[in-house]
Short mmCIF file of C-alpha atoms and ligand atoms in Angstrom, two decimals:
data_model
loop_
_atom_site.label_atom_id
_atom_site.label_comp_id
_atom_site.label_asym_id
_atom_site.label_seq_id
_atom_site.Cartn_x
_atom_site.Cartn_y
_atom_site.Cartn_z
CA MET A 12 -32.73 99.40 106.47
CA ASN A 13 -32.68 100.07 102.75
CA ILE A 14 -31.59 96.87 101.02
CA LEU A 15 -32.17 98.00 97.43
CA VAL A 16 -29.27 98.78 95.09
CA CYS A 17 -28.78 99.29 91.36
CA PRO A 18 -29.15 95.85 89.70
CA ARG A 19 -26.36 96.73 87.23
CA ASP A 20 -23.50 97.87 89.46
CA LYS A 21 -24.89 97.32 93.00
CA LEU A 22 -24.38 101.01 93.89
CA CYS A 23 -26.74 102.86 96.23
CA LEU A 24 -30.01 104.23 94.87
CA HIS A 25 -31.49 107.60 95.76
CA GLU A 26 -34.86 109.14 94.91
CA GLU A 27 -34.99 111.67 92.09
CA GLY A 28 -38.59 112.80 91.56
CA ASP A 29 -40.55 109.54 91.26
CA ASP A 30 -37.51 107.58 90.03
CA LEU A 31 -34.69 105.73 91.73
CA VAL A 32 -31.25 106.67 90.40
CA CYS A 33 -27.81 105.16 91.16
CA GLU A 34 -24.54 107.05 91.57
CA ARG A 35 -23.62 106.24 87.97
CA GLY A 36 -26.94 107.60 86.68
CA HIS A 37 -28.83 104.35 86.01
CA ARG A 38 -32.47 105.32 86.36
CA TYR A 39 -35.45 103.14 87.38
CA ALA A 40 -39.14 104.02 87.32
CA VAL A 41 -41.33 103.38 90.36
CA ILE A 42 -44.85 102.39 89.28
CA GLU A 43 -47.62 102.55 91.92
CA GLY A 44 -44.85 102.47 94.53
CA ILE A 45 -43.23 99.36 92.97
CA PRO A 46 -39.58 99.82 91.90
CA ILE A 47 -38.98 98.37 88.40
CA LEU A 48 -35.38 97.23 88.87
CA LEU A 49 -34.90 95.37 85.57
CA VAL A 50 -31.85 95.67 83.31
CA SER A 51 -33.25 96.91 80.00
CA GLU A 52 -30.23 96.02 77.82
CA ALA A 53 -30.30 92.35 78.93
CA GLU A 54 -32.35 89.77 77.05
CA GLN A 55 -35.42 89.28 79.27
CA THR A 56 -36.13 85.75 80.53
CA HIS A 57 -39.91 86.30 80.49
CA ILE A 58 -42.22 88.28 78.18
CA GLU A 59 -43.66 90.02 81.25
CA GLY A 60 -40.20 91.51 81.92
CA THR A 61 -40.30 93.15 78.49
CA ARG A 62 -43.82 94.42 79.22
CA ALA A 63 -42.80 95.79 82.63
CA LEU A 64 -39.87 97.63 81.00
CA ALA A 65 -42.18 99.17 78.37
CA LEU A 66 -44.55 100.38 81.08
CA ALA A 67 -41.61 101.73 83.12
CA GLU A 68 -40.33 103.58 80.04
CA SER A 69 -43.73 105.21 79.40
CA ARG A 70 -44.49 105.69 83.13
CA ASP A 71 -48.12 105.36 82.03
CA GLU A 72 -49.61 104.27 85.36
CA ALA A 73 -53.05 105.38 84.20
CA SER A 74 -53.13 102.57 81.61
CA LEU A 75 -52.89 99.86 84.29
CA PRO A 76 -56.14 97.96 84.92
CA GLN A 77 -57.56 98.43 88.42
CA PHE A 78 -59.21 95.62 90.38
CA ASN A 79 -61.61 95.81 93.28
CA VAL A 80 -61.45 92.51 95.09
CA GLY A 81 -64.12 91.97 97.72
CA ASP A 82 -63.57 90.31 101.09
CA GLY A 83 -63.48 86.55 100.68
CA GLU A 84 -63.02 86.76 96.89
CA VAL A 85 -59.91 85.47 95.15
CA ASP A 86 -57.98 88.05 93.14
CA PRO A 87 -58.79 87.75 89.40
CA PHE A 88 -55.08 87.54 88.50
CA VAL A 89 -54.64 84.55 90.82
CA ARG A 90 -57.82 82.89 89.52
CA ALA A 91 -56.41 83.08 85.98
CA ALA A 92 -52.76 82.36 86.80
CA ILE A 93 -53.27 79.36 89.10
CA GLY A 94 -52.71 76.83 86.28
CA GLY A 95 -49.38 78.45 85.43
CA THR A 96 -48.08 79.03 88.95
CA ASN A 97 -49.30 75.73 90.47
CA GLY A 98 -49.07 73.24 87.61
CA SER A 99 -50.93 70.23 86.28
CA LEU A 100 -52.92 69.27 89.41
CA TYR A 101 -54.56 72.72 89.51
CA GLN A 102 -55.90 73.14 85.96
CA HIS A 103 -59.51 72.50 87.09
CA LEU A 104 -59.23 75.56 89.37
CA VAL A 105 -58.43 78.07 86.61
CA GLY A 106 -61.13 80.75 86.84
CA ASN A 107 -62.79 78.73 89.58
CA LEU A 108 -60.62 79.22 92.68
CA LYS A 109 -62.49 79.90 95.93
CA GLU A 110 -59.57 80.45 98.30
CA TYR A 111 -55.83 81.13 98.11
CA PRO A 112 -53.72 77.95 98.01
CA ILE A 113 -50.97 78.92 100.45
CA PRO A 114 -48.44 76.10 100.77
CA ARG A 115 -46.52 75.04 103.84
CA LEU A 116 -42.86 76.03 103.82
CA ARG A 117 -40.55 73.10 104.65
CA LEU A 118 -38.25 75.24 106.79
CA PRO A 119 -37.93 75.82 110.53
CA HIS A 120 -39.69 78.83 112.11
CA GLY A 121 -38.22 82.06 110.73
CA LYS A 122 -37.97 84.09 113.97
CA GLY A 123 -38.26 87.27 111.92
CA LYS A 124 -35.38 86.42 109.57
CA LEU A 125 -35.20 88.19 106.22
CA PHE A 126 -36.44 85.86 103.46
CA LEU A 127 -36.08 86.39 99.72
CA GLU A 128 -38.26 84.54 97.22
CA VAL A 129 -36.81 84.56 93.71
CA GLY A 130 -39.61 84.44 91.13
CA CYS A 131 -42.51 84.98 93.52
CA ASN A 132 -45.32 85.62 90.99
CA TRP A 133 -48.47 86.36 93.07
CA GLY A 134 -46.59 85.55 96.26
CA ARG A 135 -47.90 82.22 97.55
CA TRP A 136 -44.51 81.25 99.06
CA CYS A 137 -44.00 84.74 100.53
CA LEU A 138 -47.36 84.33 102.28
CA ALA A 139 -46.22 80.88 103.44
CA ALA A 140 -42.96 82.42 104.70
CA ALA A 141 -44.84 85.14 106.61
CA ALA A 142 -46.99 82.42 108.23
CA ALA A 143 -43.77 80.61 109.21
CA GLY A 144 -42.37 83.68 110.96
CA TYR A 145 -40.11 85.11 108.24
CA SER A 146 -40.02 88.65 106.95
CA PRO A 147 -40.58 88.06 103.21
CA VAL A 148 -39.32 89.96 100.17
CA GLY A 149 -40.49 88.76 96.74
CA ILE A 150 -38.99 89.53 93.36
CA ASP A 151 -40.40 88.77 89.92
CA PRO A 152 -39.95 90.25 86.43
CA SER A 153 -43.73 90.52 85.95
CA LEU A 154 -45.30 93.81 87.04
CA LYS A 155 -48.75 92.22 86.65
CA ALA A 156 -47.79 89.43 89.07
CA ILE A 157 -46.17 91.82 91.56
CA ARG A 158 -49.22 94.09 91.50
CA ALA A 159 -51.38 91.02 92.22
CA ALA A 160 -49.01 89.92 95.00
CA ARG A 161 -49.37 93.33 96.64
CA ARG A 162 -53.17 93.23 96.34
CA VAL A 163 -53.34 89.73 97.87
CA SER A 164 -51.03 90.68 100.78
CA ARG A 165 -53.11 93.79 101.47
CA GLN A 166 -56.34 91.79 101.27
CA LEU A 167 -55.03 89.17 103.73
CA GLY A 168 -53.42 91.78 106.00
CA ILE A 169 -49.96 90.20 105.65
CA GLU A 170 -46.84 92.36 105.57
CA THR A 171 -44.62 91.66 102.55
CA THR A 172 -42.29 93.58 100.21
CA TYR A 173 -42.45 93.05 96.46
CA ILE A 174 -40.07 94.34 93.79
CA VAL A 175 -39.99 93.90 90.01
CA GLY A 176 -36.57 92.46 89.19
CA ASP A 177 -34.52 89.70 87.54
CA SER A 178 -32.86 86.74 89.31
CA ARG A 179 -29.66 87.31 87.29
CA PHE A 180 -29.36 90.91 88.47
CA LEU A 181 -30.68 90.94 92.03
CA PRO A 182 -31.18 94.57 93.15
CA PHE A 183 -30.15 93.90 96.76
CA ARG A 184 -27.08 94.71 98.81
CA ALA A 185 -24.64 91.86 99.45
CA GLU A 186 -25.13 89.60 102.49
CA VAL A 187 -28.56 90.81 103.60
CA PHE A 188 -30.80 87.71 103.44
CA ASP A 189 -30.88 84.89 105.98
CA GLN A 190 -32.88 82.60 103.70
CA VAL A 191 -33.38 82.54 99.94
CA PHE A 192 -36.12 80.40 98.44
CA SER A 193 -37.22 79.65 94.89
CA TYR A 194 -39.83 77.22 93.57
CA SER A 195 -40.52 76.17 89.96
CA VAL A 196 -38.56 79.16 88.66
CA LEU A 197 -34.92 78.40 87.77
CA GLN A 198 -36.12 75.34 85.82
CA HIS A 199 -37.40 77.77 83.18
CA LEU A 200 -33.97 79.40 82.66
CA SER A 201 -31.07 78.22 80.49
CA ARG A 202 -28.11 76.64 82.29
CA SER A 203 -26.04 79.82 81.95
CA HIS A 204 -28.86 82.06 83.23
CA THR A 205 -29.42 79.63 86.13
CA ARG A 206 -25.74 79.82 87.07
CA GLU A 207 -25.84 83.63 86.95
CA SER A 208 -28.90 83.52 89.24
CA LEU A 209 -27.19 81.10 91.68
CA ARG A 210 -24.16 83.39 91.94
CA GLU A 211 -26.47 86.32 92.66
CA ILE A 212 -28.29 84.26 95.32
CA ARG A 213 -24.91 83.58 96.95
CA ARG A 214 -24.01 87.29 96.87
CA VAL A 215 -27.19 88.42 98.66
CA LEU A 216 -27.08 85.60 101.27
CA ARG A 217 -25.35 86.49 104.49
CA ILE A 218 -22.51 84.17 105.47
CA GLY A 219 -24.11 81.19 107.17
CA GLY A 220 -27.39 81.89 105.38
CA ASP A 221 -29.29 79.18 103.51
CA ALA A 222 -30.91 78.74 100.13
CA LEU A 223 -33.68 76.26 99.34
CA VAL A 224 -34.41 75.81 95.65
CA GLN A 225 -36.89 73.42 94.05
CA MET A 226 -35.74 71.84 90.76
CA PRO A 227 -37.00 69.06 88.43
CA ASN A 228 -35.16 65.73 88.25
CA VAL A 229 -34.21 64.41 84.80
CA PHE A 230 -34.85 60.84 86.08
CA GLY A 231 -38.24 61.63 87.69
CA ILE A 232 -41.01 59.29 86.54
CA ARG A 233 -43.29 62.09 85.35
CA CYS A 234 -40.32 64.18 84.13
CA LEU A 235 -39.19 61.27 81.93
CA TYR A 236 -42.67 61.10 80.40
CA HIS A 237 -42.51 64.82 79.54
CA GLN A 238 -39.02 64.44 78.06
CA ILE A 239 -40.20 61.51 75.92
CA ARG A 240 -43.10 63.63 74.64
CA ARG A 241 -40.58 66.34 73.78
CA GLY A 242 -38.35 63.81 72.00
CA PHE A 243 -35.45 64.54 74.40
CA ARG A 244 -34.60 67.71 72.47
CA GLU A 245 -33.06 70.78 74.10
CA ALA A 246 -35.56 73.02 75.91
CA ASN A 247 -36.44 76.35 74.36
CA ASP A 248 -37.62 79.63 75.83
CA PHE A 249 -39.74 79.01 78.96
CA GLU A 250 -39.79 75.18 78.68
CA VAL A 251 -38.65 73.16 81.69
CA ARG A 252 -34.95 72.20 81.94
CA TYR A 253 -34.38 68.88 83.68
CA TRP A 254 -31.30 68.36 85.86
CA THR A 255 -29.63 65.20 87.21
CA PRO A 256 -29.21 65.11 91.01
CA SER A 257 -25.40 65.08 90.56
CA GLU A 258 -25.54 68.14 88.27
CA LEU A 259 -27.62 69.95 90.88
CA LEU A 260 -25.16 69.08 93.65
CA SER A 261 -22.11 70.17 91.65
CA GLU A 262 -23.59 73.41 90.19
CA PHE A 263 -25.26 74.61 93.39
CA GLY A 264 -22.23 73.51 95.40
CA ALA A 265 -19.88 75.51 93.18
CA ASP A 266 -22.07 78.61 92.92
CA ILE A 267 -23.57 78.88 96.43
CA GLY A 268 -21.99 76.44 98.89
CA PRO A 269 -22.21 72.92 100.33
CA SER A 270 -25.47 71.42 99.05
CA GLU A 271 -27.81 68.56 99.83
CA ILE A 272 -30.76 67.15 97.91
CA SER A 273 -34.06 65.98 99.34
CA VAL A 274 -37.37 64.92 97.81
CA ASP A 275 -40.15 67.46 97.33
CA GLY A 276 -42.57 65.15 95.51
CA TYR A 277 -43.47 62.58 92.89
CA PHE A 278 -45.69 62.56 89.76
CA SER A 279 -45.90 66.36 89.48
CA LEU A 280 -43.63 69.38 89.97
CA ASN A 281 -45.95 70.89 92.58
CA VAL A 282 -47.42 68.44 95.07
CA GLN A 283 -48.64 70.35 98.14
CA PRO A 284 -50.35 68.37 100.92
CA SER A 285 -51.62 71.74 102.24
CA ASP A 286 -53.89 72.01 99.15
CA LEU A 287 -55.61 68.61 99.44
CA ARG A 288 -59.03 70.15 100.06
CA LEU A 289 -58.82 71.94 96.69
CA LEU A 290 -58.12 68.80 94.66
CA PRO A 291 -60.42 66.12 93.19
CA ALA A 292 -60.14 62.58 94.58
CA LYS A 293 -57.81 61.28 91.82
CA TYR A 294 -55.29 64.07 92.51
CA ARG A 295 -55.62 63.65 96.28
CA ALA A 296 -54.51 60.05 95.74
CA VAL A 297 -51.48 61.38 93.80
CA VAL A 298 -50.60 63.70 96.67
CA HIS A 299 -50.97 60.98 99.32
CA THR A 300 -48.79 58.56 97.32
CA SER A 301 -46.21 61.26 96.71
CA GLU A 302 -46.07 62.10 100.42
CA ALA A 303 -45.70 58.43 101.38
CA LEU A 304 -42.81 58.02 98.91
CA ARG A 305 -41.21 61.26 100.10
CA LYS A 306 -41.19 60.06 103.71
CA LEU A 307 -39.89 56.65 102.62
CA SER A 308 -37.07 58.30 100.63
CA ARG A 309 -35.47 59.45 103.89
CA TYR A 310 -34.87 55.80 104.84
CA PHE A 311 -34.46 54.39 101.34
CA PRO A 312 -32.28 56.87 99.41
CA PRO A 313 -32.57 55.17 95.98
CA LEU A 314 -36.16 56.51 95.90
CA LEU A 315 -34.71 60.02 95.62
CA LYS A 316 -33.33 59.15 92.19
CA VAL A 317 -36.82 58.83 90.64
CA ALA A 318 -38.53 61.71 92.46
CA ASP A 319 -39.85 64.35 90.05
CA SER A 320 -39.43 67.42 92.23
CA LEU A 321 -36.27 67.89 94.27
CA TYR A 322 -35.19 70.46 96.82
CA VAL A 323 -31.57 71.61 96.80
CA SER A 324 -30.54 73.16 100.11
CA CYS A 325 -27.25 75.03 100.26
CA ARG A 326 -25.41 77.07 102.85
CA ARG A 327 -23.16 80.02 102.11
CA ARG A 328 -19.99 79.29 104.02
CA ASP A 329 -17.80 82.33 103.16
ZN1 LIG B 76 -26.09 101.78 88.49
#
């Protein structure tokens, strides 16, 4: 089943030479087999989107760097990007990563359901989704990240689909995904861009389908510290936007469907018990404490209010 459509008008795409073209004539380059389904007239949310568009315009595949990654080695893109994709507990691993940190998805077994990750970067959550029985599709505005995601999937022998695209203009037919997931992504967008993305997530979810989105809590202990350092000014560019739990419930509820909030973690925006073996003792203590508080928060709801990382789960009802 072809799920791709024009990100501008959602019309069908057909092949024309190496390009994909919609019925209204919007044309998209395909680079190394990767469709670049970005909207060039829109302000890009990430510099890598602008770079991907420039490469698509020139169609200069030959200028792309090639990597030969040996068995058991970690892809050089992932080794360099780990600090950005995985946050403050992982800075010691930049350039020094010996294995892929693949997290555990907090969702029931996928039973082959179609899973979309919005803002997948090198694909760690798509790999987690594949391990949990989903059929994953990842989208990201960065061609560099999507190329790395494809290399990693190939290297690990895991079937995935990766597309270059923008969360505000999802290039997918309506009502095709059973599960949408996004982690540490929408926090980097302005409120209006986040709402556009949420409405697009709703459009591509089938009725009865679910979204699970990780977001930072304005009242989180660590989040408050970062806001103090920033002087509580408005966030710019790619800086993190902090949301109150009630804002999350009302915005996600209005744009996707009935929503609930649960705790993802404390003291960092990316605490993954699955990565304990990669962390030094002081960070392992952070992860253990975070996990204990997360479990306690189920029985003592006020603890949710000071969690740093929250999950919003929503269901599309109609
Ligand atoms: Zn079009």
